Amino acid sequence: AQKITQTQPGMFVQEKEAVTLDCTYDTSDQSYGLFWYKQPSSGEMIFLIYQGSYDEQNATEGRYSLNFQKARKSANLVISASQLGDSAMYFCAMREGGGGSYIPTFGRGTSLIVHP
Amino acid sequence: DAGITQSPRHKVTETGTPVTLRCHQTENHRYMYWYRQDPGHGLRLIHYSYGVKDTDKGEVSDGYSVSRSKTEDFLLTLESATSSQTSVYFCAIQPSGGDGELFFGEGSRLTVL
């Protein structure tokens, strides 16, 4: 079974609108972390945001926020006020456990296209 | 800048030839990873290292070996390349004391003919 599921292969959004990229996860650990990465067409992988399983508040980083719903095991990325430069692949990832090596597992990604 | 460089960035080779990809870091991080990226599969872990000479397998390790003789270098070797190993390979480091986030190299695009 996949540990990280991203059900949206592609998403489209109008510039300046908000968009939500879905991510659900599967783990039996109590301590875990969730991440989002961005991969623009140039190919590099960029770390965006992190949410810990014990964090009570949703993580935010500038225009990025993580809508963490623990009971539903979802960790959706919300991008507010989309910009053309947000067009990219977005990957959700999870690491399990609270110590030692954190080995992240990635979802298959969602392609986001921002229209002018 | 996480100080990670991969080489070569692009390589075309023939089936059956050996290939080594190098990942070099400048910040002495303990944990290093090799992933491959293929359309529709996201990133899949090949091997990882938790210190000099300490390595372990990931989910797609068949056909790959790794070595880490120095903290700063993590080598990925395809002993006999196959067309199914055509992919983009990413090296990543994971800072100790962080939350588990990864910082990636630029990627190495390998084509096996």
PDB file of C-alpha atoms in Angstrom:
ATOM      1  CA  ALA A   1       0.000   0.000   0.000  1.00  0.00           C
ATOM      2  CA  GLN A   2       1.195   3.466  -0.799  1.00  0.00           C
ATOM      3  CA  LYS A   3       2.192   5.517   2.178  1.00  0.00           C
ATOM      4  CA  ILE A   4       1.650   8.814   0.396  1.00  0.00           C
ATOM      5  CA  THR A   5      -1.196   9.337  -2.060  1.00  0.00           C
ATOM      6  CA  GLN A   6      -1.563  12.343  -4.296  1.00  0.00           C
ATOM      7  CA  THR A   7      -4.764  11.839  -6.251  1.00  0.00           C
ATOM      8  CA  GLN A   8      -4.511  14.864  -8.534  1.00  0.00           C
ATOM      9  CA  PRO A   9      -2.116  14.241 -11.426  1.00  0.00           C
ATOM     10  CA  GLY A  10      -2.728  17.757 -12.701  1.00  0.00           C
ATOM     11  CA  MET A  11      -4.279  20.954 -11.447  1.00  0.00           C
ATOM     12  CA  PHE A  12      -5.009  24.287 -13.080  1.00  0.00           C
ATOM     13  CA  VAL A  13      -5.500  27.603 -11.330  1.00  0.00           C
ATOM     14  CA  GLN A  14      -5.944  31.198 -12.382  1.00  0.00           C
ATOM     15  CA  GLU A  15      -3.234  33.620 -11.379  1.00  0.00           C
ATOM     16  CA  LYS A  16      -3.956  35.292  -8.019  1.00  0.00           C
ATOM     17  CA  GLU A  17      -6.388  32.561  -7.000  1.00  0.00           C
ATOM     18  CA  ALA A  18      -5.758  30.075  -4.206  1.00  0.00           C
ATOM     19  CA  VAL A  19      -5.247  26.382  -4.909  1.00  0.00           C
ATOM     20  CA  THR A  20      -5.208  23.268  -2.755  1.00  0.00           C
ATOM     21  CA  LEU A  21      -3.088  20.250  -3.590  1.00  0.00           C
ATOM     22  CA  ASP A  22      -4.217  17.060  -1.906  1.00  0.00           C
ATOM     23  CA  CYS A  23      -2.098  14.598   0.014  1.00  0.00           C
ATOM     24  CA  THR A  24      -3.185  11.685   2.162  1.00  0.00           C
ATOM     25  CA  TYR A  25      -0.845   9.469   4.116  1.00  0.00           C
ATOM     26  CA  ASP A  26      -0.811   6.135   5.834  1.00  0.00           C
ATOM     27  CA  THR A  27       1.153   5.396   8.969  1.00  0.00           C
ATOM     28  CA  SER A  28       0.678   3.690  12.306  1.00  0.00           C
ATOM     29  CA  ASP A  29       3.397   5.756  13.959  1.00  0.00           C
ATOM     30  CA  GLN A  30       2.413   8.438  16.432  1.00  0.00           C
ATOM     31  CA  SER A  31       5.425  10.545  15.566  1.00  0.00           C
ATOM     32  CA  TYR A  32       5.867  11.481  11.940  1.00  0.00           C
ATOM     33  CA  GLY A  33       6.505  14.445   9.714  1.00  0.00           C
ATOM     34  CA  LEU A  34       4.999  15.669   6.485  1.00  0.00           C
ATOM     35  CA  PHE A  35       6.743  17.708   3.812  1.00  0.00           C
ATOM     36  CA  TRP A  36       6.027  19.391   0.541  1.00  0.00           C
ATOM     37  CA  TYR A  37       8.564  19.905  -2.200  1.00  0.00           C
ATOM     38  CA  LYS A  38       8.376  21.890  -5.415  1.00  0.00           C
ATOM     39  CA  GLN A  39      10.003  20.896  -8.680  1.00  0.00           C
ATOM     40  CA  PRO A  40       9.899  23.607 -11.355  1.00  0.00           C
ATOM     41  CA  SER A  41      10.513  22.784 -14.993  1.00  0.00           C
ATOM     42  CA  SER A  42      14.220  23.440 -14.460  1.00  0.00           C
ATOM     43  CA  GLY A  43      14.312  20.216 -12.460  1.00  0.00           C
ATOM     44  CA  GLU A  44      15.603  21.110  -9.027  1.00  0.00           C
ATOM     45  CA  MET A  45      13.769  19.902  -5.933  1.00  0.00           C
ATOM     46  CA  ILE A  46      12.950  22.614  -3.421  1.00  0.00           C
ATOM     47  CA  PHE A  47      11.786  22.033   0.149  1.00  0.00           C
ATOM     48  CA  LEU A  48       8.704  24.174   0.879  1.00  0.00           C
ATOM     49  CA  ILE A  49       7.096  23.358   4.194  1.00  0.00           C
ATOM     50  CA  TYR A  50       7.045  20.909   7.106  1.00  0.00           C
ATOM     51  CA  GLN A  51       4.360  19.760   9.543  1.00  0.00           C
ATOM     52  CA  GLY A  52       5.066  17.573  12.546  1.00  0.00           C
ATOM     53  CA  SER A  53       2.440  15.134  13.786  1.00  0.00           C
ATOM     54  CA  TYR A  54       2.410  16.773  17.217  1.00  0.00           C
ATOM     55  CA  ASP A  55       2.152  20.295  15.891  1.00  0.00           C
ATOM     56  CA  GLU A  56      -1.225  21.683  16.864  1.00  0.00           C
ATOM     57  CA  GLN A  57      -1.180  24.563  14.436  1.00  0.00           C
ATOM     58  CA  ASN A  58      -1.012  24.299  10.695  1.00  0.00           C
ATOM     59  CA  ALA A  59       2.392  25.160   9.278  1.00  0.00           C
ATOM     60  CA  THR A  60       2.740  28.284   7.172  1.00  0.00           C
ATOM     61  CA  GLU A  61       5.587  29.622   5.063  1.00  0.00           C
ATOM     62  CA  GLY A  62       4.739  32.790   3.220  1.00  0.00           C
ATOM     63  CA  ARG A  63       2.049  31.974   0.660  1.00  0.00           C
ATOM     64  CA  TYR A  64       2.243  28.269   1.491  1.00  0.00           C
ATOM     65  CA  SER A  65       0.234  26.672   4.236  1.00  0.00           C
ATOM     66  CA  LEU A  66      -0.328  23.077   5.150  1.00  0.00           C
ATOM     67  CA  ASN A  67      -3.888  22.068   5.994  1.00  0.00           C
ATOM     68  CA  PHE A  68      -3.184  19.254   8.448  1.00  0.00           C
ATOM     69  CA  GLN A  69      -6.153  17.057   9.359  1.00  0.00           C
ATOM     70  CA  LYS A  70      -4.759  14.313  11.524  1.00  0.00           C
ATOM     71  CA  ALA A  71      -7.930  12.275  11.901  1.00  0.00           C
ATOM     72  CA  ARG A  72      -8.349  12.167   8.140  1.00  0.00           C
ATOM     73  CA  LYS A  73      -4.642  11.596   7.607  1.00  0.00           C
ATOM     74  CA  SER A  74      -4.446  14.421   5.149  1.00  0.00           C
ATOM     75  CA  ALA A  75      -1.825  17.096   4.669  1.00  0.00           C
ATOM     76  CA  ASN A  76      -2.981  19.338   1.857  1.00  0.00           C
ATOM     77  CA  LEU A  77      -0.835  22.156   0.552  1.00  0.00           C
ATOM     78  CA  VAL A  78      -2.589  25.471   0.082  1.00  0.00           C
ATOM     79  CA  ILE A  79      -0.985  28.089  -2.121  1.00  0.00           C
ATOM     80  CA  SER A  80      -2.575  31.488  -1.773  1.00  0.00           C
ATOM     81  CA  ALA A  81      -2.490  34.181  -4.451  1.00  0.00           C
ATOM     82  CA  SER A  82      -0.992  31.911  -7.121  1.00  0.00           C
ATOM     83  CA  GLN A  83       1.759  33.285  -9.292  1.00  0.00           C
ATOM     84  CA  LEU A  84       2.968  32.154 -12.698  1.00  0.00           C
ATOM     85  CA  GLY A  85       6.167  30.981 -11.049  1.00  0.00           C
ATOM     86  CA  ASP A  86       4.187  28.507  -8.974  1.00  0.00           C
ATOM     87  CA  SER A  87       3.736  26.345 -12.067  1.00  0.00           C
ATOM     88  CA  ALA A  88       5.639  23.183 -11.151  1.00  0.00           C
ATOM     89  CA  MET A  89       5.381  19.622  -9.904  1.00  0.00           C
ATOM     90  CA  TYR A  90       4.602  19.347  -6.219  1.00  0.00           C
ATOM     91  CA  PHE A  91       5.502  16.349  -4.120  1.00  0.00           C
ATOM     92  CA  CYS A  92       4.180  15.386  -0.734  1.00  0.00           C
ATOM     93  CA  ALA A  93       6.467  13.304   1.477  1.00  0.00           C
ATOM     94  CA  MET A  94       6.410  11.687   4.896  1.00  0.00           C
ATOM     95  CA  ARG A  95       8.995  10.476   7.326  1.00  0.00           C
ATOM     96  CA  GLU A  96       8.015   8.108  10.094  1.00  0.00           C
ATOM     97  CA  GLY A  97       9.433   7.826  13.572  1.00  0.00           C
ATOM     98  CA  GLY A  98      10.866  10.392  15.904  1.00  0.00           C
ATOM     99  CA  GLY A  99      14.527   9.587  16.070  1.00  0.00           C
ATOM    100  CA  GLY A 100      17.517   8.377  14.150  1.00  0.00           C
ATOM    101  CA  SER A 101      17.335   8.372  10.403  1.00  0.00           C
ATOM    102  CA  TYR A 102      14.254   9.912   8.934  1.00  0.00           C
ATOM    103  CA  ILE A 103      13.760   8.234   5.585  1.00  0.00           C
ATOM    104  CA  PRO A 104      11.216  10.206   3.602  1.00  0.00           C
ATOM    105  CA  THR A 105       8.738   8.493   1.311  1.00  0.00           C
ATOM    106  CA  PHE A 106       7.355  10.502  -1.586  1.00  0.00           C
ATOM    107  CA  GLY A 107       4.065  10.631  -3.387  1.00  0.00           C
ATOM    108  CA  ARG A 108       3.824  10.587  -7.159  1.00  0.00           C
ATOM    109  CA  GLY A 109       3.337  14.296  -7.457  1.00  0.00           C
ATOM    110  CA  THR A 110       0.809  16.806  -8.751  1.00  0.00           C
ATOM    111  CA  SER A 111       1.483  19.042 -11.709  1.00  0.00           C
ATOM    112  CA  LEU A 112       0.236  22.587 -11.144  1.00  0.00           C
ATOM    113  CA  ILE A 113      -0.247  25.012 -14.002  1.00  0.00           C
ATOM    114  CA  VAL A 114      -1.016  28.628 -13.218  1.00  0.00           C
ATOM    115  CA  HIS A 115      -2.837  30.483 -15.989  1.00  0.00           C
ATOM    116  CA  PRO A 116      -2.469  34.244 -16.472  1.00  0.00           C
TER     117      PRO A 116
ATOM    118  CA  ASP B   1      22.703  26.800  -0.944  1.00  0.00           C
ATOM    119  CA  ALA B   2      22.989  23.345   0.641  1.00  0.00           C
ATOM    120  CA  GLY B   3      26.380  22.687  -0.949  1.00  0.00           C
ATOM    121  CA  ILE B   4      25.474  19.544  -2.868  1.00  0.00           C
ATOM    122  CA  THR B   5      26.842  18.801  -6.296  1.00  0.00           C
ATOM    123  CA  GLN B   6      26.199  15.844  -8.517  1.00  0.00           C
ATOM    124  CA  SER B   7      28.346  14.630 -11.373  1.00  0.00           C
ATOM    125  CA  PRO B   8      27.937  13.993 -14.155  1.00  0.00           C
ATOM    126  CA  ARG B   9      24.785  16.014 -14.746  1.00  0.00           C
ATOM    127  CA  HIS B  10      24.070  14.195 -17.985  1.00  0.00           C
ATOM    128  CA  LYS B  11      25.276  10.853 -19.251  1.00  0.00           C
ATOM    129  CA  VAL B  12      24.414   8.604 -22.151  1.00  0.00           C
ATOM    130  CA  THR B  13      25.735   5.085 -22.007  1.00  0.00           C
ATOM    131  CA  GLU B  14      25.136   1.671 -23.518  1.00  0.00           C
ATOM    132  CA  THR B  15      23.518  -1.359 -21.976  1.00  0.00           C
ATOM    133  CA  GLY B  16      25.980  -3.452 -20.029  1.00  0.00           C
ATOM    134  CA  THR B  17      28.466  -0.702 -19.212  1.00  0.00           C
ATOM    135  CA  PRO B  18      29.260   0.347 -15.645  1.00  0.00           C
ATOM    136  CA  VAL B  19      28.244   3.819 -14.523  1.00  0.00           C
ATOM    137  CA  THR B  20      29.111   5.745 -11.381  1.00  0.00           C
ATOM    138  CA  LEU B  21      27.325   8.858 -10.232  1.00  0.00           C
ATOM    139  CA  ARG B  22      28.935  11.035  -7.617  1.00  0.00           C
ATOM    140  CA  CYS B  23      27.325  13.156  -4.943  1.00  0.00           C
ATOM    141  CA  HIS B  24      29.508  15.616  -3.091  1.00  0.00           C
ATOM    142  CA  GLN B  25      28.520  17.722  -0.104  1.00  0.00           C
ATOM    143  CA  THR B  26      30.442  20.463   1.637  1.00  0.00           C
ATOM    144  CA  GLU B  27      28.680  20.519   5.015  1.00  0.00           C
ATOM    145  CA  ASN B  28      29.546  17.141   6.595  1.00  0.00           C
ATOM    146  CA  HIS B  29      25.978  15.930   6.961  1.00  0.00           C
ATOM    147  CA  ARG B  30      25.687  12.388   8.183  1.00  0.00           C
ATOM    148  CA  TYR B  31      22.654  11.271   6.178  1.00  0.00           C
ATOM    149  CA  MET B  32      22.743  11.079   2.409  1.00  0.00           C
ATOM    150  CA  TYR B  33      20.280   9.562  -0.016  1.00  0.00           C
ATOM    151  CA  TRP B  34      20.017   8.470  -3.625  1.00  0.00           C
ATOM    152  CA  TYR B  35      16.589   8.622  -5.280  1.00  0.00           C
ATOM    153  CA  ARG B  36      15.489   8.009  -8.813  1.00  0.00           C
ATOM    154  CA  GLN B  37      12.682   9.942 -10.428  1.00  0.00           C
ATOM    155  CA  ASP B  38      10.522   8.461 -13.150  1.00  0.00           C
ATOM    156  CA  PRO B  39       7.261   9.800 -14.610  1.00  0.00           C
ATOM    157  CA  GLY B  40       4.286   8.539 -12.650  1.00  0.00           C
ATOM    158  CA  HIS B  41       6.433   7.204  -9.817  1.00  0.00           C
ATOM    159  CA  GLY B  42       7.601  10.255  -7.961  1.00  0.00           C
ATOM    160  CA  LEU B  43      10.900   9.750  -6.173  1.00  0.00           C
ATOM    161  CA  ARG B  44      11.900   6.278  -5.104  1.00  0.00           C
ATOM    162  CA  LEU B  45      14.711   5.541  -2.683  1.00  0.00           C
ATOM    163  CA  ILE B  46      17.598   3.501  -4.042  1.00  0.00           C
ATOM    164  CA  HIS B  47      20.126   3.539  -1.182  1.00  0.00           C
ATOM    165  CA  TYR B  48      20.974   5.717   1.726  1.00  0.00           C
ATOM    166  CA  SER B  49      23.902   6.280   4.049  1.00  0.00           C
ATOM    167  CA  TYR B  50      24.040   7.182   7.720  1.00  0.00           C
ATOM    168  CA  GLY B  51      27.771   7.603   7.945  1.00  0.00           C
ATOM    169  CA  VAL B  52      31.110   6.612   6.474  1.00  0.00           C
ATOM    170  CA  LYS B  53      30.882   3.002   5.303  1.00  0.00           C
ATOM    171  CA  ASP B  54      27.342   2.767   6.702  1.00  0.00           C
ATOM    172  CA  THR B  55      24.785   2.253   3.973  1.00  0.00           C
ATOM    173  CA  ASP B  56      21.486   0.492   3.519  1.00  0.00           C
ATOM    174  CA  LYS B  57      19.061  -0.425   0.756  1.00  0.00           C
ATOM    175  CA  GLY B  58      15.953   1.397  -0.291  1.00  0.00           C
ATOM    176  CA  GLU B  59      12.897   0.148  -2.121  1.00  0.00           C
ATOM    177  CA  VAL B  60      14.494  -0.033  -5.610  1.00  0.00           C
ATOM    178  CA  SER B  61      18.063  -1.115  -4.840  1.00  0.00           C
ATOM    179  CA  ASP B  62      18.344  -4.022  -7.294  1.00  0.00           C
ATOM    180  CA  GLY B  63      21.056  -3.343  -9.845  1.00  0.00           C
ATOM    181  CA  TYR B  64      22.643  -0.562  -7.782  1.00  0.00           C
ATOM    182  CA  SER B  65      25.432  -0.386  -5.262  1.00  0.00           C
ATOM    183  CA  VAL B  66      26.762   2.512  -3.222  1.00  0.00           C
ATOM    184  CA  SER B  67      29.873   3.464  -1.362  1.00  0.00           C
ATOM    185  CA  ARG B  68      30.763   6.124   1.143  1.00  0.00           C
ATOM    186  CA  SER B  69      34.423   6.184   2.028  1.00  0.00           C
ATOM    187  CA  LYS B  70      34.379   9.858   3.049  1.00  0.00           C
ATOM    188  CA  THR B  71      31.679  11.925   4.716  1.00  0.00           C
ATOM    189  CA  GLU B  72      31.467  14.280   1.781  1.00  0.00           C
ATOM    190  CA  ASP B  73      31.093  11.755  -1.043  1.00  0.00           C
ATOM    191  CA  PHE B  74      28.332   9.244  -1.735  1.00  0.00           C
ATOM    192  CA  LEU B  75      28.749   7.217  -4.915  1.00  0.00           C
ATOM    193  CA  LEU B  76      26.045   5.345  -6.767  1.00  0.00           C
ATOM    194  CA  THR B  77      27.186   2.588  -9.124  1.00  0.00           C
ATOM    195  CA  LEU B  78      25.298   0.706 -11.778  1.00  0.00           C
ATOM    196  CA  GLU B  79      27.494  -2.331 -12.307  1.00  0.00           C
ATOM    197  CA  SER B  80      25.923  -3.180 -15.650  1.00  0.00           C
ATOM    198  CA  ALA B  81      23.484  -0.559 -16.830  1.00  0.00           C
ATOM    199  CA  THR B  82      20.131  -1.574 -18.295  1.00  0.00           C
ATOM    200  CA  SER B  83      17.561   0.465 -20.198  1.00  0.00           C
ATOM    201  CA  SER B  84      15.227   0.291 -17.180  1.00  0.00           C
ATOM    202  CA  GLN B  85      17.775   2.361 -15.293  1.00  0.00           C
ATOM    203  CA  THR B  86      17.270   5.302 -17.628  1.00  0.00           C
ATOM    204  CA  SER B  87      16.119   7.920 -15.164  1.00  0.00           C
ATOM    205  CA  VAL B  88      16.902  11.116 -13.357  1.00  0.00           C
ATOM    206  CA  TYR B  89      18.921  10.467 -10.216  1.00  0.00           C
ATOM    207  CA  PHE B  90      18.835  12.786  -7.248  1.00  0.00           C
ATOM    208  CA  CYS B  91      21.165  12.877  -4.329  1.00  0.00           C
ATOM    209  CA  ALA B  92      19.953  14.481  -1.116  1.00  0.00           C
ATOM    210  CA  ILE B  93      21.328  15.365   2.266  1.00  0.00           C
ATOM    211  CA  GLN B  94      19.399  15.537   5.496  1.00  0.00           C
ATOM    212  CA  PRO B  95      20.695  17.931   8.132  1.00  0.00           C
ATOM    213  CA  SER B  96      21.056  16.459  11.590  1.00  0.00           C
ATOM    214  CA  GLY B  97      18.897  18.112  14.191  1.00  0.00           C
ATOM    215  CA  GLY B  98      16.338  19.135  11.605  1.00  0.00           C
ATOM    216  CA  ASP B  99      12.850  17.824  11.091  1.00  0.00           C
ATOM    217  CA  GLY B 100      13.838  15.402   8.360  1.00  0.00           C
ATOM    218  CA  GLU B 101      13.694  17.743   5.414  1.00  0.00           C
ATOM    219  CA  LEU B 102      15.914  16.948   2.466  1.00  0.00           C
ATOM    220  CA  PHE B 103      18.057  19.215   0.367  1.00  0.00           C
ATOM    221  CA  PHE B 104      18.729  17.962  -3.110  1.00  0.00           C
ATOM    222  CA  GLY B 105      21.450  18.110  -5.682  1.00  0.00           C
ATOM    223  CA  GLU B 106      20.642  19.288  -9.184  1.00  0.00           C
ATOM    224  CA  GLY B 107      19.991  15.775 -10.476  1.00  0.00           C
ATOM    225  CA  SER B 108      21.812  13.547 -12.947  1.00  0.00           C
ATOM    226  CA  ARG B 109      20.015  12.499 -16.100  1.00  0.00           C
ATOM    227  CA  LEU B 110      21.133   9.043 -17.217  1.00  0.00           C
ATOM    228  CA  THR B 111      20.147   7.504 -20.533  1.00  0.00           C
ATOM    229  CA  VAL B 112      20.962   3.859 -21.159  1.00  0.00           C
ATOM    230  CA  LEU B 113      20.702   2.883 -24.823  1.00  0.00           C
TER     231      LEU B 113
END
